[in-house]
């Protein structure tokens, strides 16, 4: 992928330091839980030394990472944040053009929240293990950068475009909200619970297709080439439910799919990529899928 590091996007909310903690970030103690503070207090009494000063800035820079249990942002994460920023801005600028042109609606920017381990969103509390997600209630995408490592190591989808694909898919869910599709599906699921799962699959496949629509525009602008596209298709396949399920349980049961099979995901990503049109992404049409 052709991209140049250009700082952190205005739409990125970096909450990597306050997730999973006790909400001390406003008081300059971002890395300590209540238990940790009590422990420091007790140790200070035992050693007759104020250990707080040691850990809160009196210590050298070098000993801080050990204290913060690996929470200090590494250099590679810095590059990753810039990459996420580049992709996020590119995806949103693309939709800013496409949405009014193709659907007569204005695009409204979503935010992307970076977190670590766990986070509170308007959609509830989430763990990193659930993977990246979009919350329609606060219009934010939630991402733990650790997922990209997982994508490479566990799902066999390395490469920048695989990561870009994940962000484009989540913004695809935001586009669904702006188009009123998400709300409609929500109501349909409530009135017809037995259809809830197939409806979720169609929603997911459409987000893949929307990721493809963005990829189409990047292809035209020569940001991506054929090898990136192949990496994207591999990523789509890698995070298909059949593959995830097989890895987790050793077998596949289609009735519990919520994202769609690897083949379906690849197919819909390709449909968006080939056409560059929202209209090519009607995964809800009779006979689609
Ligand atoms: Zn999704």
PDB file of C-alpha atoms and ligand atoms in Angstrom:
ATOM      1  CA  UNK A   1       0.000   0.000   0.000  1.00  0.00           C
ATOM      2  CA  UNK A   2       1.193   3.498  -0.838  1.00  0.00           C
ATOM      3  CA  UNK A   3       0.841   5.725   2.183  1.00  0.00           C
ATOM      4  CA  UNK A   4       2.793   8.425   3.943  1.00  0.00           C
ATOM      5  CA  UNK A   5       2.825   8.892   7.720  1.00  0.00           C
ATOM      6  CA  UNK A   6       1.036  12.149   8.394  1.00  0.00           C
ATOM      7  CA  UNK A   7       0.319  12.375  12.102  1.00  0.00           C
ATOM      8  CA  UNK A   8      -2.767  11.415  14.050  1.00  0.00           C
ATOM      9  CA  UNK A   9      -6.248  11.900  12.601  1.00  0.00           C
ATOM     10  CA  UNK A  10      -8.627  14.353  14.267  1.00  0.00           C
ATOM     11  CA  UNK A  11     -11.134  11.525  14.273  1.00  0.00           C
ATOM     12  CA  UNK A  12      -8.938   9.241  16.374  1.00  0.00           C
ATOM     13  CA  UNK A  13      -9.644   9.161  20.113  1.00  0.00           C
ATOM     14  CA  UNK A  14      -6.700   7.604  21.886  1.00  0.00           C
ATOM     15  CA  UNK A  15      -7.952   5.874  25.010  1.00  0.00           C
ATOM     16  CA  UNK A  16      -5.247   3.227  25.191  1.00  0.00           C
ATOM     17  CA  UNK A  17      -4.135   4.510  28.563  1.00  0.00           C
ATOM     18  CA  UNK A  18      -7.464   4.670  30.315  1.00  0.00           C
ATOM     19  CA  UNK A  19      -9.084   1.418  29.285  1.00  0.00           C
ATOM     20  CA  UNK A  20      -9.257  -1.312  31.880  1.00  0.00           C
ATOM     21  CA  UNK A  21      -8.032   1.018  34.626  1.00  0.00           C
ATOM     22  CA  UNK A  22      -9.917   2.625  37.446  1.00  0.00           C
ATOM     23  CA  UNK A  23     -10.585   5.931  35.736  1.00  0.00           C
ATOM     24  CA  UNK A  24      -7.647   7.760  37.236  1.00  0.00           C
ATOM     25  CA  UNK A  25      -6.536   9.349  33.998  1.00  0.00           C
ATOM     26  CA  UNK A  26      -7.828  12.741  35.079  1.00  0.00           C
ATOM     27  CA  UNK A  27      -5.618  12.670  38.142  1.00  0.00           C
ATOM     28  CA  UNK A  28      -2.311  11.863  36.515  1.00  0.00           C
ATOM     29  CA  UNK A  29      -2.266   8.253  37.684  1.00  0.00           C
ATOM     30  CA  UNK A  30      -3.334   6.521  34.507  1.00  0.00           C
ATOM     31  CA  UNK A  31      -1.635   3.177  35.023  1.00  0.00           C
ATOM     32  CA  UNK A  32      -2.645   2.259  38.550  1.00  0.00           C
ATOM     33  CA  UNK A  33      -5.693   0.489  39.804  1.00  0.00           C
ATOM     34  CA  UNK A  34      -6.955   1.105  43.338  1.00  0.00           C
ATOM     35  CA  UNK A  35      -5.311  -2.172  44.345  1.00  0.00           C
ATOM     36  CA  UNK A  36      -2.005  -0.971  42.936  1.00  0.00           C
ATOM     37  CA  UNK A  37      -2.169   2.261  44.890  1.00  0.00           C
ATOM     38  CA  UNK A  38      -2.950   0.435  48.135  1.00  0.00           C
ATOM     39  CA  UNK A  39      -0.063  -1.906  47.459  1.00  0.00           C
ATOM     40  CA  UNK A  40       2.311   0.997  46.857  1.00  0.00           C
ATOM     41  CA  UNK A  41       1.140   2.568  50.106  1.00  0.00           C
ATOM     42  CA  UNK A  42       1.815  -0.613  52.057  1.00  0.00           C
ATOM     43  CA  UNK A  43       5.228  -1.139  50.438  1.00  0.00           C
ATOM     44  CA  UNK A  44       6.133   2.479  51.210  1.00  0.00           C
ATOM     45  CA  UNK A  45       5.404   1.831  54.896  1.00  0.00           C
ATOM     46  CA  UNK A  46       7.448  -1.364  54.898  1.00  0.00           C
ATOM     47  CA  UNK A  47      10.476   0.120  53.149  1.00  0.00           C
ATOM     48  CA  UNK A  48      10.191   3.545  54.832  1.00  0.00           C
ATOM     49  CA  UNK A  49      10.397   5.113  51.414  1.00  0.00           C
ATOM     50  CA  UNK A  50       7.814   7.015  49.473  1.00  0.00           C
ATOM     51  CA  UNK A  51       7.534   4.632  46.544  1.00  0.00           C
ATOM     52  CA  UNK A  52       4.937   6.825  44.879  1.00  0.00           C
ATOM     53  CA  UNK A  53       7.629   9.337  43.928  1.00  0.00           C
ATOM     54  CA  UNK A  54       9.675   6.490  42.475  1.00  0.00           C
ATOM     55  CA  UNK A  55       6.882   5.362  40.219  1.00  0.00           C
ATOM     56  CA  UNK A  56       5.223   8.690  39.481  1.00  0.00           C
ATOM     57  CA  UNK A  57       8.138  10.431  37.815  1.00  0.00           C
ATOM     58  CA  UNK A  58      10.939  10.262  40.367  1.00  0.00           C
ATOM     59  CA  UNK A  59      12.196   7.095  38.674  1.00  0.00           C
ATOM     60  CA  UNK A  60      14.130   7.031  35.454  1.00  0.00           C
ATOM     61  CA  UNK A  61      12.324   6.810  32.147  1.00  0.00           C
ATOM     62  CA  UNK A  62      13.762   3.352  31.621  1.00  0.00           C
ATOM     63  CA  UNK A  63      11.995   1.750  34.554  1.00  0.00           C
ATOM     64  CA  UNK A  64       8.559   3.037  33.686  1.00  0.00           C
ATOM     65  CA  UNK A  65       7.588   0.379  31.143  1.00  0.00           C
ATOM     66  CA  UNK A  66       8.061  -2.391  33.713  1.00  0.00           C
ATOM     67  CA  UNK A  67       5.787  -0.580  36.144  1.00  0.00           C
ATOM     68  CA  UNK A  68       3.125   0.038  33.533  1.00  0.00           C
ATOM     69  CA  UNK A  69       3.006  -3.655  32.538  1.00  0.00           C
ATOM     70  CA  UNK A  70       3.728  -3.002  28.885  1.00  0.00           C
ATOM     71  CA  UNK A  71       1.195  -0.228  28.516  1.00  0.00           C
ATOM     72  CA  UNK A  72       3.668   2.396  27.320  1.00  0.00           C
ATOM     73  CA  UNK A  73       3.100   2.887  23.581  1.00  0.00           C
ATOM     74  CA  UNK A  74       5.930   1.306  21.606  1.00  0.00           C
ATOM     75  CA  UNK A  75       7.545   2.821  18.530  1.00  0.00           C
ATOM     76  CA  UNK A  76       5.817   0.329  16.242  1.00  0.00           C
ATOM     77  CA  UNK A  77       2.461   1.313  17.736  1.00  0.00           C
ATOM     78  CA  UNK A  78       3.273   4.923  16.891  1.00  0.00           C
ATOM     79  CA  UNK A  79       3.604   3.970  13.227  1.00  0.00           C
ATOM     80  CA  UNK A  80       0.442   1.911  13.482  1.00  0.00           C
ATOM     81  CA  UNK A  81      -1.530   4.825  14.884  1.00  0.00           C
ATOM     82  CA  UNK A  82      -0.394   6.919  11.914  1.00  0.00           C
ATOM     83  CA  UNK A  83      -1.379   4.134   9.539  1.00  0.00           C
ATOM     84  CA  UNK A  84      -4.806   3.795  11.161  1.00  0.00           C
ATOM     85  CA  UNK A  85      -5.149   7.593  10.882  1.00  0.00           C
ATOM     86  CA  UNK A  86      -4.233   7.565   7.196  1.00  0.00           C
ATOM     87  CA  UNK A  87      -6.729   4.811   6.387  1.00  0.00           C
ATOM     88  CA  UNK A  88      -9.500   6.299   8.538  1.00  0.00           C
ATOM     89  CA  UNK A  89      -9.134   9.716   6.895  1.00  0.00           C
ATOM     90  CA  UNK A  90      -8.971   8.210   3.419  1.00  0.00           C
ATOM     91  CA  UNK A  91     -12.040   6.012   3.958  1.00  0.00           C
ATOM     92  CA  UNK A  92     -14.055   8.906   5.401  1.00  0.00           C
ATOM     93  CA  UNK A  93     -12.983  11.373   2.682  1.00  0.00           C
ATOM     94  CA  UNK A  94     -14.054   8.795   0.102  1.00  0.00           C
ATOM     95  CA  UNK A  95     -17.502   8.410   1.655  1.00  0.00           C
ATOM     96  CA  UNK A  96     -17.804  12.174   1.975  1.00  0.00           C
ATOM     97  CA  UNK A  97     -17.722  12.240  -1.840  1.00  0.00           C
ATOM     98  CA  UNK A  98     -19.527   9.008  -2.611  1.00  0.00           C
ATOM     99  CA  UNK A  99     -22.487   9.217  -0.257  1.00  0.00           C
ATOM    100  CA  UNK A 100     -23.988  12.483  -1.569  1.00  0.00           C
ATOM    101  CA  UNK A 101     -23.191  11.454  -5.155  1.00  0.00           C
ATOM    102  CA  UNK A 102     -24.716   7.996  -4.937  1.00  0.00           C
ATOM    103  CA  UNK A 103     -27.420   8.280  -2.286  1.00  0.00           C
ATOM    104  CA  UNK A 104     -28.274  11.965  -1.866  1.00  0.00           C
ATOM    105  CA  UNK A 105     -27.197  11.900   1.768  1.00  0.00           C
ATOM    106  CA  UNK A 106     -24.515  13.841   3.592  1.00  0.00           C
ATOM    107  CA  UNK A 107     -21.673  11.979   5.203  1.00  0.00           C
ATOM    108  CA  UNK A 108     -21.009  12.560   8.920  1.00  0.00           C
ATOM    109  CA  UNK A 109     -17.622  11.573  10.336  1.00  0.00           C
ATOM    110  CA  UNK A 110     -17.351   8.668  12.740  1.00  0.00           C
ATOM    111  CA  UNK A 111     -14.693   8.592  15.459  1.00  0.00           C
ATOM    112  CA  UNK A 112     -12.235   5.755  15.953  1.00  0.00           C
ATOM    113  CA  UNK A 113     -11.383   4.912  19.555  1.00  0.00           C
ATOM    114  CA  UNK A 114      -8.084   3.140  20.225  1.00  0.00           C
ATOM    115  CA  UNK A 115      -8.186   1.093  23.386  1.00  0.00           C
ATOM    116  CA  UNK A 116      -6.352  -1.662  25.172  1.00  0.00           C
ATOM    117  CA  UNK A 117      -7.834  -4.778  26.773  1.00  0.00           C
ATOM    118  CA  UNK A 118     -11.338  -3.477  27.450  1.00  0.00           C
ATOM    119  CA  UNK A 119     -13.476  -0.380  26.943  1.00  0.00           C
ATOM    120  CA  UNK A 120     -16.819   1.190  27.810  1.00  0.00           C
ATOM    121  CA  UNK A 121     -18.827   2.261  24.781  1.00  0.00           C
ATOM    122  CA  UNK A 122     -22.393   3.534  24.401  1.00  0.00           C
ATOM    123  CA  UNK A 123     -23.132  -0.058  23.353  1.00  0.00           C
ATOM    124  CA  UNK A 124     -21.802  -1.466  26.609  1.00  0.00           C
ATOM    125  CA  UNK A 125     -18.554  -2.838  27.984  1.00  0.00           C
ATOM    126  CA  UNK A 126     -16.361  -4.722  25.512  1.00  0.00           C
ATOM    127  CA  UNK A 127     -13.227  -6.835  25.726  1.00  0.00           C
ATOM    128  CA  UNK A 128     -10.496  -6.866  23.094  1.00  0.00           C
ATOM    129  CA  UNK A 129     -11.313 -10.513  22.462  1.00  0.00           C
ATOM    130  CA  UNK A 130     -14.576  -9.527  20.758  1.00  0.00           C
ATOM    131  CA  UNK A 131     -12.531  -7.855  18.002  1.00  0.00           C
ATOM    132  CA  UNK A 132     -12.987  -4.412  16.469  1.00  0.00           C
ATOM    133  CA  UNK A 133     -16.574  -3.154  16.409  1.00  0.00           C
ATOM    134  CA  UNK A 134     -18.778  -0.204  15.486  1.00  0.00           C
ATOM    135  CA  UNK A 135     -21.251   1.205  17.993  1.00  0.00           C
ATOM    136  CA  UNK A 136     -24.192   2.903  16.221  1.00  0.00           C
ATOM    137  CA  UNK A 137     -25.284   4.669  19.431  1.00  0.00           C
ATOM    138  CA  UNK A 138     -22.153   6.826  19.699  1.00  0.00           C
ATOM    139  CA  UNK A 139     -21.064   6.445  16.044  1.00  0.00           C
ATOM    140  CA  UNK A 140     -17.600   5.256  17.022  1.00  0.00           C
ATOM    141  CA  UNK A 141     -15.372   2.432  15.835  1.00  0.00           C
ATOM    142  CA  UNK A 142     -13.503   0.659  18.650  1.00  0.00           C
ATOM    143  CA  UNK A 143     -10.130  -0.900  17.905  1.00  0.00           C
ATOM    144  CA  UNK A 144      -7.425  -2.546  19.986  1.00  0.00           C
ATOM    145  CA  UNK A 145      -4.210  -2.491  17.917  1.00  0.00           C
ATOM    146  CA  UNK A 146      -3.468  -5.969  19.285  1.00  0.00           C
ATOM    147  CA  UNK A 147      -6.078  -7.221  16.817  1.00  0.00           C
ATOM    148  CA  UNK A 148      -3.720  -6.498  13.920  1.00  0.00           C
ATOM    149  CA  UNK A 149      -1.118  -8.731  15.528  1.00  0.00           C
ATOM    150  CA  UNK A 150      -3.764 -11.428  15.864  1.00  0.00           C
ATOM    151  CA  UNK A 151      -4.809 -10.970  12.260  1.00  0.00           C
ATOM    152  CA  UNK A 152      -1.252 -11.713  11.216  1.00  0.00           C
ATOM    153  CA  UNK A 153      -0.302 -14.428  13.710  1.00  0.00           C
ATOM    154  CA  UNK A 154      -3.553 -16.329  14.183  1.00  0.00           C
ATOM    155  CA  UNK A 155      -5.626 -15.666  11.086  1.00  0.00           C
ATOM    156  CA  UNK A 156      -2.728 -15.681   8.606  1.00  0.00           C
ATOM    157  CA  UNK A 157      -3.651 -12.292   7.131  1.00  0.00           C
ATOM    158  CA  UNK A 158      -0.515 -10.133   7.243  1.00  0.00           C
ATOM    159  CA  UNK A 159      -0.050  -6.905   5.336  1.00  0.00           C
ATOM    160  CA  UNK A 160      -1.225  -3.350   5.606  1.00  0.00           C
ATOM    161  CA  UNK A 161      -4.179  -3.804   3.343  1.00  0.00           C
ATOM    162  CA  UNK A 162      -5.619  -6.507   5.584  1.00  0.00           C
ATOM    163  CA  UNK A 163      -5.578  -3.928   8.391  1.00  0.00           C
ATOM    164  CA  UNK A 164      -7.030  -1.238   6.162  1.00  0.00           C
ATOM    165  CA  UNK A 165      -9.786  -3.633   5.197  1.00  0.00           C
ATOM    166  CA  UNK A 166     -10.781  -4.059   8.847  1.00  0.00           C
ATOM    167  CA  UNK A 167     -11.138  -0.278   9.307  1.00  0.00           C
ATOM    168  CA  UNK A 168     -13.017   0.098   6.019  1.00  0.00           C
ATOM    169  CA  UNK A 169     -15.411  -2.697   7.081  1.00  0.00           C
ATOM    170  CA  UNK A 170     -16.172  -0.929  10.394  1.00  0.00           C
ATOM    171  CA  UNK A 171     -16.736   2.402   8.646  1.00  0.00           C
ATOM    172  CA  UNK A 172     -19.009   0.394   6.327  1.00  0.00           C
ATOM    173  CA  UNK A 173     -21.225  -0.189   9.374  1.00  0.00           C
ATOM    174  CA  UNK A 174     -21.249   3.573   9.969  1.00  0.00           C
ATOM    175  CA  UNK A 175     -22.396   4.120   6.382  1.00  0.00           C
ATOM    176  CA  UNK A 176     -25.188   1.603   7.045  1.00  0.00           C
ATOM    177  CA  UNK A 177     -26.274   3.716  10.000  1.00  0.00           C
ATOM    178  CA  UNK A 178     -26.234   6.908   7.902  1.00  0.00           C
ATOM    179  CA  UNK A 179     -28.277   5.175   5.198  1.00  0.00           C
ATOM    180  CA  UNK A 180     -30.854   4.049   7.776  1.00  0.00           C
ATOM    181  CA  UNK A 181     -30.137   0.387   6.987  1.00  0.00           C
ATOM    182  CA  UNK A 182     -28.820  -0.431  10.425  1.00  0.00           C
ATOM    183  CA  UNK A 183     -31.962   0.922  12.128  1.00  0.00           C
ATOM    184  CA  UNK A 184     -34.244  -0.916   9.742  1.00  0.00           C
ATOM    185  CA  UNK A 185     -32.429  -4.212  10.333  1.00  0.00           C
ATOM    186  CA  UNK A 186     -32.556  -3.622  14.086  1.00  0.00           C
ATOM    187  CA  UNK A 187     -36.360  -3.304  13.932  1.00  0.00           C
ATOM    188  CA  UNK A 188     -36.706  -6.323  11.632  1.00  0.00           C
ATOM    189  CA  UNK A 189     -34.651  -8.439  14.026  1.00  0.00           C
ATOM    190  CA  UNK A 190     -36.851  -7.434  16.941  1.00  0.00           C
ATOM    191  CA  UNK A 191     -40.104  -8.200  15.156  1.00  0.00           C
ATOM    192  CA  UNK A 192     -38.785 -11.463  13.743  1.00  0.00           C
ATOM    193  CA  UNK A 193     -36.210 -13.004  16.118  1.00  0.00           C
ATOM    194  CA  UNK A 194     -35.869 -16.216  14.091  1.00  0.00           C
ATOM    195  CA  UNK A 195     -34.487 -14.118  11.235  1.00  0.00           C
ATOM    196  CA  UNK A 196     -32.050 -12.242  13.503  1.00  0.00           C
ATOM    197  CA  UNK A 197     -29.018 -14.287  12.519  1.00  0.00           C
ATOM    198  CA  UNK A 198     -29.469 -14.323   8.734  1.00  0.00           C
ATOM    199  CA  UNK A 199     -30.137 -10.560   8.937  1.00  0.00           C
ATOM    200  CA  UNK A 200     -26.862 -10.041  10.823  1.00  0.00           C
ATOM    201  CA  UNK A 201     -25.037 -11.989   8.134  1.00  0.00           C
ATOM    202  CA  UNK A 202     -26.497  -9.753   5.415  1.00  0.00           C
ATOM    203  CA  UNK A 203     -25.505  -6.660   7.407  1.00  0.00           C
ATOM    204  CA  UNK A 204     -21.930  -7.958   7.740  1.00  0.00           C
ATOM    205  CA  UNK A 205     -21.640  -8.885   4.089  1.00  0.00           C
ATOM    206  CA  UNK A 206     -22.836  -5.426   3.111  1.00  0.00           C
ATOM    207  CA  UNK A 207     -20.132  -3.849   5.294  1.00  0.00           C
ATOM    208  CA  UNK A 208     -17.613  -6.019   3.387  1.00  0.00           C
ATOM    209  CA  UNK A 209     -19.077  -4.787   0.125  1.00  0.00           C
ATOM    210  CA  UNK A 210     -18.793  -1.164   1.324  1.00  0.00           C
ATOM    211  CA  UNK A 211     -15.134  -1.858   2.195  1.00  0.00           C
ATOM    212  CA  UNK A 212     -14.812  -2.974  -1.428  1.00  0.00           C
ATOM    213  CA  UNK A 213     -16.407   0.271  -2.652  1.00  0.00           C
ATOM    214  CA  UNK A 214     -13.686   2.184  -0.816  1.00  0.00           C
ATOM    215  CA  UNK A 215     -11.014  -0.175  -2.197  1.00  0.00           C
ATOM    216  CA  UNK A 216     -12.287   0.595  -5.692  1.00  0.00           C
ATOM    217  CA  UNK A 217     -11.549   4.291  -5.181  1.00  0.00           C
ATOM    218  CA  UNK A 218      -8.074   3.576  -3.760  1.00  0.00           C
ATOM    219  CA  UNK A 219      -7.328   1.382  -6.752  1.00  0.00           C
ATOM    220  CA  UNK A 220      -8.198   4.255  -9.072  1.00  0.00           C
ATOM    221  CA  UNK A 221      -5.918   6.552  -7.086  1.00  0.00           C
ATOM    222  CA  UNK A 222      -3.112   3.962  -7.236  1.00  0.00           C
ATOM    223  CA  UNK A 223      -2.904   3.629  -3.450  1.00  0.00           C
ATOM    224  CA  UNK A 224      -3.345  -0.106  -3.774  1.00  0.00           C
ATOM    225  CA  UNK A 225      -2.313  -2.662  -6.375  1.00  0.00           C
ATOM    226  CA  UNK A 226      -3.301  -6.216  -7.227  1.00  0.00           C
ATOM    227  CA  UNK A 227      -1.229  -7.765  -4.423  1.00  0.00           C
ATOM    228  CA  UNK A 228      -3.013  -5.524  -1.892  1.00  0.00           C
ATOM    229  CA  UNK A 229      -6.354  -6.603  -3.271  1.00  0.00           C
ATOM    230  CA  UNK A 230      -5.360 -10.221  -2.867  1.00  0.00           C
ATOM    231  CA  UNK A 231      -4.300  -9.504   0.724  1.00  0.00           C
ATOM    232  CA  UNK A 232      -7.686  -7.867   1.320  1.00  0.00           C
ATOM    233  CA  UNK A 233      -9.488 -10.858  -0.068  1.00  0.00           C
ATOM    234  CA  UNK A 234      -7.416 -13.124   2.160  1.00  0.00           C
ATOM    235  CA  UNK A 235      -8.329 -10.947   5.142  1.00  0.00           C
ATOM    236  CA  UNK A 236     -12.011 -11.171   4.252  1.00  0.00           C
ATOM    237  CA  UNK A 237     -11.670 -14.923   3.997  1.00  0.00           C
ATOM    238  CA  UNK A 238      -9.594 -15.161   7.157  1.00  0.00           C
ATOM    239  CA  UNK A 239     -12.191 -13.518   9.355  1.00  0.00           C
ATOM    240  CA  UNK A 240     -15.116 -15.420   7.849  1.00  0.00           C
ATOM    241  CA  UNK A 241     -17.182 -17.176  10.478  1.00  0.00           C
ATOM    242  CA  UNK A 242     -16.552 -20.654   9.113  1.00  0.00           C
ATOM    243  CA  UNK A 243     -12.819 -20.152   9.501  1.00  0.00           C
ATOM    244  CA  UNK A 244     -13.111 -18.593  12.971  1.00  0.00           C
ATOM    245  CA  UNK A 245     -15.473 -21.303  14.094  1.00  0.00           C
ATOM    246  CA  UNK A 246     -13.296 -24.065  12.761  1.00  0.00           C
ATOM    247  CA  UNK A 247     -10.317 -22.652  14.589  1.00  0.00           C
ATOM    248  CA  UNK A 248     -12.260 -22.384  17.816  1.00  0.00           C
ATOM    249  CA  UNK A 249     -14.228 -25.617  17.790  1.00  0.00           C
ATOM    250  CA  UNK A 250     -12.795 -27.780  15.024  1.00  0.00           C
ATOM    251  CA  UNK A 251     -16.085 -27.893  13.147  1.00  0.00           C
ATOM    252  CA  UNK A 252     -18.419 -25.581  11.246  1.00  0.00           C
ATOM    253  CA  UNK A 253     -22.144 -25.083  11.869  1.00  0.00           C
ATOM    254  CA  UNK A 254     -23.668 -22.645   9.378  1.00  0.00           C
ATOM    255  CA  UNK A 255     -26.767 -21.902  11.493  1.00  0.00           C
ATOM    256  CA  UNK A 256     -24.682 -19.977  14.013  1.00  0.00           C
ATOM    257  CA  UNK A 257     -22.851 -17.795  11.479  1.00  0.00           C
ATOM    258  CA  UNK A 258     -23.155 -14.103  12.139  1.00  0.00           C
ATOM    259  CA  UNK A 259     -20.584 -12.724   9.695  1.00  0.00           C
ATOM    260  CA  UNK A 260     -20.935 -15.017   6.717  1.00  0.00           C
ATOM    261  CA  UNK A 261     -18.652 -17.672   5.275  1.00  0.00           C
ATOM    262  CA  UNK A 262     -15.214 -16.888   3.869  1.00  0.00           C
ATOM    263  CA  UNK A 263     -16.524 -17.386   0.341  1.00  0.00           C
ATOM    264  CA  UNK A 264     -19.472 -15.013   0.868  1.00  0.00           C
ATOM    265  CA  UNK A 265     -17.284 -12.330   2.379  1.00  0.00           C
ATOM    266  CA  UNK A 266     -14.770 -12.516  -0.455  1.00  0.00           C
ATOM    267  CA  UNK A 267     -17.569 -12.409  -3.002  1.00  0.00           C
ATOM    268  CA  UNK A 268     -19.196  -9.280  -1.570  1.00  0.00           C
ATOM    269  CA  UNK A 269     -15.908  -7.466  -1.057  1.00  0.00           C
ATOM    270  CA  UNK A 270     -15.226  -8.165  -4.726  1.00  0.00           C
ATOM    271  CA  UNK A 271     -18.682  -6.870  -5.734  1.00  0.00           C
ATOM    272  CA  UNK A 272     -17.934  -3.508  -4.121  1.00  0.00           C
ATOM    273  CA  UNK A 273     -14.396  -3.460  -5.475  1.00  0.00           C
ATOM    274  CA  UNK A 274     -15.430  -4.150  -9.069  1.00  0.00           C
ATOM    275  CA  UNK A 275     -18.300  -1.650  -9.190  1.00  0.00           C
ATOM    276  CA  UNK A 276     -17.442   1.122  -6.732  1.00  0.00           C
ATOM    277  CA  UNK A 277     -21.210   1.454  -6.291  1.00  0.00           C
ATOM    278  CA  UNK A 278     -23.383   1.369  -3.165  1.00  0.00           C
ATOM    279  CA  UNK A 279     -26.121  -0.095  -5.343  1.00  0.00           C
ATOM    280  CA  UNK A 280     -23.995  -3.190  -6.007  1.00  0.00           C
ATOM    281  CA  UNK A 281     -24.100  -3.961  -2.279  1.00  0.00           C
ATOM    282  CA  UNK A 282     -27.722  -4.977  -1.827  1.00  0.00           C
ATOM    283  CA  UNK A 283     -27.042  -8.049   0.262  1.00  0.00           C
ATOM    284  CA  UNK A 284     -30.670  -7.882   1.442  1.00  0.00           C
ATOM    285  CA  UNK A 285     -32.183  -8.506  -1.981  1.00  0.00           C
ATOM    286  CA  UNK A 286     -34.053 -11.771  -2.382  1.00  0.00           C
ATOM    287  CA  UNK A 287     -31.646 -14.385  -3.649  1.00  0.00           C
ATOM    288  CA  UNK A 288     -28.552 -12.425  -2.588  1.00  0.00           C
ATOM    289  CA  UNK A 289     -25.780 -14.177  -0.630  1.00  0.00           C
TER     290      UNK A 289
HETATM  291 ZN1  LIG B   1     -18.900  -6.160  10.958  1.00  0.00          ZN
END
